[in-house]
Amino acid sequence: LYFALLFSAYHHVDLSVAYPLSRGVAPVFALVVGGLLLHEWVALPEGVAVATILVGVGAVSLSVRRSDGEGRIGLGMLFAVATGAMIAGYHVVDRRAMTLAAKPDSLEFMFLKHVFIVLFLAAFLWLRGNGVRQRLAGEWRRSPLTVLAVGVMTPLAYFLILLALTRGNVTYVSAGRNIGIVLSTLVGKLLLGETVRGWRWLGVALILAGIAGLVFLGAH
């Protein structure tokens, strides 16, 4: 569901909108779900940091160009927020697994998780028909090294997240990984030619400020 929702968001809005929104709201969902299920509540200062993230998310939403069509934009932002909920969900599940009395080995846990991801995506792509499979084959022929690099870096990055989840509150981990928000905005601006206006920069700055606050408070 995470991948399906994320790429649906990319289909409707810019990378520099979809990524900050999905990653920005994830710590908020993680705060609520982690508190209810794992009893990992945070204090007032952390709540202020979360509120800062929410204001940043609102600023990003204000930056979207209305010329693209209200329905299309709204749907893309809805997909992005739903993606954030999925991120929080799997973080909470993984945090619970990594803190069990007889916790699984991190590598084995990650391997089994990615096996199920591959099976789900394979079924999803199969149902989409030959057109999708042909485009995937074409992408492999054009950029095999890029595909391989992503295939290696993605599980490696999440392995580091699993290690962090063995030691830290799920809200802090979910927030701390969002340094990618800055990178996604820069990639959207510099490589994809997206228009990044003042509200979007302000939103990204506020999201990062809230994340930095959560990380700082979590370390003290």
Short mmCIF file of C-alpha atoms in Angstrom, two decimals:
data_model
loop_
_atom_site.label_atom_id
_atom_site.label_comp_id
_atom_site.label_asym_id
_atom_site.label_seq_id
_atom_site.Cartn_x
_atom_site.Cartn_y
_atom_site.Cartn_z
CA LEU A 1 0.00 0.00 0.00
CA TYR A 2 2.85 2.39 0.80
CA PHE A 3 4.36 2.13 -2.67
CA ALA A 4 0.99 2.25 -4.44
CA LEU A 5 -0.07 5.39 -2.54
CA LEU A 6 3.31 7.09 -2.90
CA PHE A 7 3.51 6.69 -6.66
CA SER A 8 -0.14 7.71 -7.01
CA ALA A 9 0.80 10.92 -5.19
CA TYR A 10 3.76 11.46 -7.56
CA HIS A 11 1.36 11.04 -10.49
CA HIS A 12 -0.79 13.96 -9.33
CA VAL A 13 1.59 16.46 -7.68
CA ASP A 14 5.27 17.43 -7.80
CA LEU A 15 7.95 15.45 -5.98
CA SER A 16 8.69 18.55 -3.89
CA VAL A 17 5.06 18.47 -2.67
CA ALA A 18 4.37 14.74 -2.31
CA TYR A 19 7.55 13.82 -0.46
CA PRO A 20 7.54 16.61 2.18
CA LEU A 21 3.83 16.03 2.84
CA SER A 22 4.10 12.26 3.23
CA ARG A 23 7.26 12.38 5.33
CA GLY A 24 6.13 15.42 7.29
CA VAL A 25 2.86 13.95 8.52
CA ALA A 26 4.38 10.52 9.30
CA PRO A 27 5.82 11.57 12.71
CA VAL A 28 2.43 13.01 13.66
CA PHE A 29 0.66 9.75 12.87
CA ALA A 30 3.48 7.86 14.60
CA LEU A 31 3.03 10.03 17.70
CA VAL A 32 -0.66 9.14 17.97
CA VAL A 33 -0.45 5.48 16.96
CA GLY A 34 2.74 4.88 18.94
CA GLY A 35 1.14 6.41 22.00
CA LEU A 36 -2.02 4.34 21.72
CA LEU A 37 -0.41 1.01 20.86
CA LEU A 38 3.09 1.22 22.34
CA HIS A 39 2.38 3.73 25.15
CA GLU A 40 5.26 5.91 23.91
CA TRP A 41 3.74 9.31 24.64
CA VAL A 42 5.69 12.54 24.34
CA ALA A 43 5.70 15.65 26.53
CA LEU A 44 4.60 19.22 25.77
CA PRO A 45 7.88 20.33 24.11
CA GLU A 46 7.64 17.41 21.69
CA GLY A 47 4.03 18.39 21.04
CA VAL A 48 5.20 21.87 20.05
CA ALA A 49 7.68 20.32 17.62
CA VAL A 50 4.91 18.19 16.10
CA ALA A 51 2.71 21.29 15.76
CA THR A 52 5.57 23.02 13.92
CA ILE A 53 5.67 20.10 11.48
CA LEU A 54 1.93 20.42 10.90
CA VAL A 55 2.25 24.14 10.17
CA GLY A 56 5.00 23.30 7.70
CA VAL A 57 2.78 20.74 6.01
CA GLY A 58 0.11 23.41 5.70
CA ALA A 59 2.60 25.82 4.13
CA VAL A 60 3.62 23.19 1.57
CA SER A 61 -0.03 22.67 0.68
CA LEU A 62 -0.44 26.42 0.11
CA SER A 63 2.46 26.37 -2.34
CA VAL A 64 0.74 24.09 -4.85
CA ARG A 65 -0.11 25.76 -8.14
CA ARG A 66 -3.85 26.01 -8.52
CA SER A 67 -3.52 26.09 -12.31
CA ASP A 68 -2.96 22.32 -12.20
CA GLY A 69 -6.59 21.75 -11.26
CA GLU A 70 -8.21 21.61 -7.84
CA GLY A 71 -9.37 17.99 -8.05
CA ARG A 72 -6.03 16.69 -9.27
CA ILE A 73 -4.09 18.59 -6.60
CA GLY A 74 -6.45 17.58 -3.82
CA LEU A 75 -6.25 13.92 -4.80
CA GLY A 76 -2.46 14.03 -4.97
CA MET A 77 -2.21 15.61 -1.53
CA LEU A 78 -4.66 13.05 -0.15
CA PHE A 79 -2.47 10.26 -1.53
CA ALA A 80 0.59 11.91 0.07
CA VAL A 81 -1.07 12.15 3.50
CA ALA A 82 -2.26 8.54 3.21
CA THR A 83 1.33 7.56 2.40
CA GLY A 84 2.41 9.29 5.62
CA ALA A 85 -0.11 7.18 7.54
CA MET A 86 1.36 4.02 5.98
CA ILE A 87 4.89 5.13 6.95
CA ALA A 88 3.79 5.62 10.55
CA GLY A 89 2.02 2.27 10.52
CA TYR A 90 5.00 0.22 9.43
CA HIS A 91 7.28 2.15 11.78
CA VAL A 92 5.05 1.25 14.73
CA VAL A 93 4.91 -2.41 13.68
CA ASP A 94 8.68 -2.53 13.20
CA ARG A 95 9.30 -0.75 16.52
CA ARG A 96 7.14 -3.33 18.27
CA ALA A 97 9.02 -6.18 16.60
CA MET A 98 12.42 -4.69 17.46
CA THR A 99 11.52 -4.33 21.16
CA LEU A 100 10.07 -7.79 21.80
CA ALA A 101 11.69 -9.83 24.56
CA ALA A 102 12.68 -12.36 21.89
CA LYS A 103 13.22 -9.83 19.12
CA PRO A 104 14.00 -11.06 15.60
CA ASP A 105 17.37 -10.56 13.97
CA SER A 106 17.28 -7.24 12.09
CA LEU A 107 18.60 -8.71 8.83
CA GLU A 108 16.20 -11.66 8.91
CA PHE A 109 13.27 -9.37 9.72
CA MET A 110 14.16 -7.01 6.87
CA PHE A 111 14.61 -9.92 4.43
CA LEU A 112 11.17 -11.36 5.18
CA LYS A 113 9.59 -7.93 4.97
CA HIS A 114 11.07 -7.29 1.53
CA VAL A 115 10.01 -10.74 0.32
CA PHE A 116 6.39 -9.78 1.01
CA ILE A 117 6.92 -6.37 -0.60
CA VAL A 118 8.25 -8.01 -3.78
CA LEU A 119 5.35 -10.47 -3.89
CA PHE A 120 2.77 -7.70 -3.44
CA LEU A 121 4.36 -5.44 -6.06
CA ALA A 122 4.72 -8.32 -8.53
CA ALA A 123 1.01 -9.11 -8.18
CA PHE A 124 0.12 -5.41 -8.48
CA LEU A 125 2.18 -4.98 -11.66
CA TRP A 126 0.83 -8.19 -13.14
CA LEU A 127 -2.71 -6.93 -12.71
CA ARG A 128 -1.79 -3.63 -14.38
CA GLY A 129 -1.17 -5.45 -17.68
CA ASN A 130 1.51 -5.71 -20.35
CA GLY A 131 1.95 -1.96 -20.74
CA VAL A 132 3.44 -1.58 -17.27
CA ARG A 133 5.69 -4.60 -17.67
CA GLN A 134 6.97 -3.31 -21.01
CA ARG A 135 7.77 0.08 -19.48
CA LEU A 136 9.64 -1.59 -16.64
CA ALA A 137 11.65 -3.67 -19.10
CA GLY A 138 12.44 -0.52 -21.07
CA GLU A 139 13.57 1.28 -17.92
CA TRP A 140 15.88 -1.61 -17.07
CA ARG A 141 17.44 -1.49 -20.56
CA ARG A 142 17.96 2.29 -20.33
CA SER A 143 19.28 2.58 -16.77
CA PRO A 144 20.38 -0.78 -15.33
CA LEU A 145 22.98 0.77 -13.01
CA THR A 146 20.47 3.24 -11.58
CA VAL A 147 17.95 0.47 -10.96
CA LEU A 148 20.61 -1.67 -9.26
CA ALA A 149 21.79 1.26 -7.12
CA VAL A 150 18.26 1.95 -5.90
CA GLY A 151 17.73 -1.75 -5.29
CA VAL A 152 20.79 -1.84 -3.04
CA MET A 153 20.39 1.49 -1.25
CA THR A 154 16.70 1.11 -0.38
CA PRO A 155 17.03 -2.00 1.83
CA LEU A 156 20.34 -0.72 3.23
CA ALA A 157 18.69 2.53 4.29
CA TYR A 158 15.83 0.71 5.97
CA PHE A 159 18.21 -1.63 7.76
CA LEU A 160 19.65 1.47 9.44
CA ILE A 161 16.10 2.49 10.38
CA LEU A 162 15.53 -0.91 12.01
CA LEU A 163 18.70 -0.46 14.04
CA ALA A 164 17.45 2.96 15.15
CA LEU A 165 14.08 1.47 16.13
CA THR A 166 15.80 -0.89 18.55
CA ARG A 167 17.00 2.15 20.49
CA GLY A 168 14.62 5.07 20.01
CA ASN A 169 11.00 6.22 20.34
CA VAL A 170 9.11 5.53 17.11
CA THR A 171 8.14 9.21 16.77
CA TYR A 172 11.76 10.34 16.93
CA VAL A 173 12.91 7.76 14.40
CA SER A 174 10.08 8.59 12.02
CA ALA A 175 10.94 12.28 12.34
CA GLY A 176 14.71 11.93 12.14
CA ARG A 177 14.71 10.17 8.78
CA ASN A 178 12.95 13.13 7.20
CA ILE A 179 16.18 14.89 6.27
CA GLY A 180 15.21 13.50 2.86
CA ILE A 181 12.64 16.32 2.67
CA VAL A 182 15.40 18.81 1.91
CA LEU A 183 16.93 16.50 -0.68
CA SER A 184 13.59 15.85 -2.40
CA THR A 185 12.92 19.58 -2.65
CA LEU A 186 16.37 20.24 -4.09
CA VAL A 187 16.05 17.35 -6.56
CA GLY A 188 12.63 18.60 -7.63
CA LYS A 189 13.99 22.11 -8.11
CA LEU A 190 17.41 21.43 -9.65
CA LEU A 191 16.95 18.17 -11.57
CA LEU A 192 13.25 17.96 -12.41
CA GLY A 193 12.68 21.66 -13.08
CA GLU A 194 9.81 21.98 -10.60
CA THR A 195 8.73 25.43 -9.46
CA VAL A 196 9.51 25.79 -5.76
CA ARG A 197 7.94 28.99 -4.44
CA GLY A 198 8.30 30.80 -1.13
CA TRP A 199 5.52 28.96 0.70
CA ARG A 200 7.08 25.61 -0.20
CA TRP A 201 10.52 26.65 1.05
CA LEU A 202 8.93 27.99 4.24
CA GLY A 203 7.01 24.75 4.71
CA VAL A 204 10.13 22.64 4.23
CA ALA A 205 12.01 24.85 6.71
CA LEU A 206 9.25 24.48 9.33
CA ILE A 207 9.05 20.72 8.84
CA LEU A 208 12.80 20.47 9.31
CA ALA A 209 12.67 22.75 12.37
CA GLY A 210 10.05 20.50 13.94
CA ILE A 211 12.06 17.39 13.10
CA ALA A 212 15.22 18.94 14.55
CA GLY A 213 13.28 19.80 17.70
CA LEU A 214 12.07 16.22 18.10
CA VAL A 215 15.54 14.81 17.57
CA PHE A 216 17.10 17.32 20.00
CA LEU A 217 14.49 16.67 22.68
CA GLY A 218 14.79 12.93 22.19
CA ALA A 219 18.53 13.10 22.82
CA HIS A 220 18.10 14.86 26.19
#
